[in-house]
Amino acid sequence: QRAALALPAMPVAPPLADFLPRTFLFFPARPELSERAAFVAEFERRAAEDAASNVWILKPSDGGKGARILVMAELDPILAHLDGLPFAGKGSVAWVVSEYITAPLLLPGRRQFDVRARAPLSPDFCPMLATSVSHRPFRLPRRFACGP
């Protein structure tokens, strides 16, 4: 008979909702699809807990590479900005409103970093996860490549 291994208890990861910043979508051309009520409720909940850290980042979803990003801490100006967005009808740009991370995880030297993951969704590709860190693509060695 095999003896059971005595392993230390693994730490329990926090729920994903506690790890990721709360995020809400706003659609200028389709306000009925916007998550306005949920955002206002979350803003007010956080304001009651700690008004000083109730900071939000507003970003257009069209890949503006940092253009038009706003950081705001007051509800009325946030809603005024979102309500005043122009829209060109059907092809309007959605906006993402997320909790601003006031104490991000940093690399040595107080440098920020990105972790981006991409997974192919087609059965024609192998189910390998490709990531990039600090905007440098991660490439697998040829021996791990999929296909012939």
Tab-separated table of C-alpha atoms in Angstrom:
chain	number	residue	atom	x	y	z
A	1	GLN	CA	0.000	0.000	0.000
A	2	ARG	CA	1.166	3.503	-0.780
A	3	ALA	CA	1.452	5.952	2.048
A	4	ALA	CA	-0.502	9.151	1.653
A	5	LEU	CA	1.705	12.163	1.088
A	6	ALA	CA	1.391	14.937	3.629
A	7	LEU	CA	1.170	18.040	1.469
A	8	PRO	CA	0.783	21.551	2.821
A	9	ALA	CA	-2.598	23.111	2.240
A	10	MET	CA	-2.762	25.130	-0.955
A	11	PRO	CA	-3.797	28.750	-0.516
A	12	VAL	CA	-7.271	29.430	-1.797
A	13	ALA	CA	-7.385	31.971	-4.589
A	14	PRO	CA	-9.804	34.850	-4.112
A	15	PRO	CA	-12.903	34.767	-6.298
A	16	LEU	CA	-12.304	36.191	-9.747
A	17	ALA	CA	-14.761	39.002	-9.012
A	18	ASP	CA	-12.449	40.182	-6.208
A	19	PHE	CA	-9.410	40.120	-8.485
A	20	LEU	CA	-10.667	41.848	-11.624
A	21	PRO	CA	-11.772	45.475	-11.568
A	22	ARG	CA	-15.517	46.019	-11.865
A	23	THR	CA	-16.256	46.983	-15.457
A	24	PHE	CA	-19.337	48.389	-17.182
A	25	LEU	CA	-20.192	49.000	-20.836
A	26	PHE	CA	-21.896	52.081	-22.267
A	27	PHE	CA	-23.281	52.200	-25.805
A	28	PRO	CA	-24.032	55.772	-26.987
A	29	ALA	CA	-26.132	54.565	-29.932
A	30	ARG	CA	-28.031	51.979	-27.845
A	31	PRO	CA	-28.473	53.370	-24.309
A	32	GLU	CA	-30.931	50.593	-23.468
A	33	LEU	CA	-27.992	48.147	-23.662
A	34	SER	CA	-25.755	50.263	-21.415
A	35	GLU	CA	-25.026	49.112	-17.872
A	36	ARG	CA	-25.815	52.521	-16.403
A	37	ALA	CA	-27.959	51.419	-13.436
A	38	ALA	CA	-25.429	48.775	-12.386
A	39	PHE	CA	-22.581	51.306	-12.669
A	40	VAL	CA	-24.412	53.931	-10.596
A	41	ALA	CA	-25.195	51.331	-7.903
A	42	GLU	CA	-21.551	50.173	-7.776
A	43	PHE	CA	-20.264	53.768	-7.743
A	44	GLU	CA	-22.530	54.657	-4.813
A	45	ARG	CA	-21.619	51.454	-2.938
A	46	ARG	CA	-17.910	52.204	-3.279
A	47	ALA	CA	-18.412	55.879	-2.387
A	48	ALA	CA	-20.073	54.820	0.873
A	49	GLU	CA	-17.155	52.478	1.693
A	50	ASP	CA	-14.207	54.700	0.753
A	51	ALA	CA	-14.841	57.834	-1.279
A	52	ALA	CA	-11.114	58.571	-1.645
A	53	SER	CA	-10.455	55.381	-3.640
A	54	ASN	CA	-13.621	55.581	-5.749
A	55	VAL	CA	-11.789	56.380	-8.977
A	56	TRP	CA	-12.861	55.183	-12.414
A	57	ILE	CA	-11.179	54.998	-15.809
A	58	LEU	CA	-13.227	55.615	-18.959
A	59	LYS	CA	-11.930	54.225	-22.257
A	60	PRO	CA	-13.352	54.083	-25.767
A	61	SER	CA	-13.503	50.547	-27.139
A	62	ASP	CA	-12.074	51.405	-30.544
A	63	GLY	CA	-8.421	50.753	-29.673
A	64	GLY	CA	-7.406	54.393	-29.349
A	65	LYS	CA	-3.944	53.493	-27.936
A	66	GLY	CA	-4.375	55.800	-24.963
A	67	ALA	CA	-6.265	58.566	-26.746
A	68	ARG	CA	-9.430	59.924	-25.098
A	69	ILE	CA	-8.902	57.966	-21.849
A	70	LEU	CA	-10.268	59.762	-18.788
A	71	VAL	CA	-9.778	59.135	-15.079
A	72	MET	CA	-12.606	60.558	-12.964
A	73	ALA	CA	-13.821	60.307	-9.376
A	74	GLU	CA	-17.214	62.053	-9.380
A	75	LEU	CA	-20.438	60.465	-10.580
A	76	ASP	CA	-22.083	63.508	-12.205
A	77	PRO	CA	-19.123	64.363	-14.501
A	78	ILE	CA	-18.752	60.682	-15.468
A	79	LEU	CA	-22.410	60.408	-16.446
A	80	ALA	CA	-22.339	63.816	-18.172
A	81	HIS	CA	-19.397	62.661	-20.294
A	82	LEU	CA	-21.052	59.349	-21.198
A	83	ASP	CA	-24.415	60.986	-21.891
A	84	GLY	CA	-22.807	63.654	-24.069
A	85	LEU	CA	-20.952	61.248	-26.357
A	86	PRO	CA	-21.713	61.771	-30.019
A	87	PHE	CA	-22.860	58.774	-31.985
A	88	ALA	CA	-23.142	58.097	-35.652
A	89	GLY	CA	-25.970	55.628	-35.347
A	90	LYS	CA	-25.348	51.944	-35.889
A	91	GLY	CA	-21.527	51.929	-35.863
A	92	SER	CA	-21.068	53.943	-32.660
A	93	VAL	CA	-18.104	53.254	-30.373
A	94	ALA	CA	-18.890	51.691	-27.007
A	95	TRP	CA	-17.148	52.946	-23.874
A	96	VAL	CA	-15.722	50.836	-21.055
A	97	VAL	CA	-15.861	52.172	-17.491
A	98	SER	CA	-13.665	50.281	-15.003
A	99	GLU	CA	-12.511	50.682	-11.442
A	100	TYR	CA	-9.143	52.412	-11.500
A	101	ILE	CA	-6.510	50.207	-9.904
A	102	THR	CA	-4.859	52.540	-7.418
A	103	ALA	CA	-2.205	50.055	-6.239
A	104	PRO	CA	-1.231	47.919	-9.268
A	105	LEU	CA	1.215	45.026	-9.138
A	106	LEU	CA	4.547	46.410	-10.382
A	107	LEU	CA	7.781	44.902	-11.622
A	108	PRO	CA	11.073	45.851	-9.937
A	109	GLY	CA	11.817	49.507	-10.553
A	110	ARG	CA	8.094	50.341	-10.211
A	111	ARG	CA	7.434	49.385	-13.846
A	112	GLN	CA	3.949	48.442	-14.998
A	113	PHE	CA	3.385	45.462	-17.265
A	114	ASP	CA	0.646	43.861	-19.327
A	115	VAL	CA	-0.257	40.216	-19.596
A	116	ARG	CA	-2.323	39.456	-22.653
A	117	ALA	CA	-3.598	36.034	-23.568
A	118	ARG	CA	-4.861	34.815	-26.898
A	119	ALA	CA	-6.418	31.454	-27.594
A	120	PRO	CA	-7.426	30.258	-31.060
A	121	LEU	CA	-11.131	29.496	-31.250
A	122	SER	CA	-11.093	27.451	-34.424
A	123	PRO	CA	-10.753	23.648	-34.400
A	124	ASP	CA	-8.157	24.066	-37.163
A	125	PHE	CA	-5.674	25.409	-34.599
A	126	CYS	CA	-4.095	23.547	-31.722
A	127	PRO	CA	-5.489	24.551	-28.308
A	128	MET	CA	-2.291	26.228	-27.148
A	129	LEU	CA	-2.402	29.476	-25.220
A	130	ALA	CA	-0.088	32.201	-26.521
A	131	THR	CA	0.721	35.114	-24.253
A	132	SER	CA	2.737	38.279	-24.386
A	133	VAL	CA	4.241	40.143	-21.465
A	134	SER	CA	5.337	43.776	-21.625
A	135	HIS	CA	4.236	43.933	-25.269
A	136	ARG	CA	6.840	41.338	-26.298
A	137	PRO	CA	5.260	38.392	-28.092
A	138	PHE	CA	5.789	34.975	-26.591
A	139	ARG	CA	6.777	32.403	-29.190
A	140	LEU	CA	6.892	28.706	-28.567
A	141	PRO	CA	9.973	26.774	-29.683
A	142	ARG	CA	9.444	24.960	-32.990
A	143	ARG	CA	9.282	21.561	-31.274
A	144	PHE	CA	6.022	22.668	-29.571
A	145	ALA	CA	4.410	23.987	-32.748
A	146	CYS	CA	1.106	22.477	-33.815
A	147	GLY	CA	0.459	20.697	-37.037
A	148	PRO	CA	2.826	18.876	-39.397
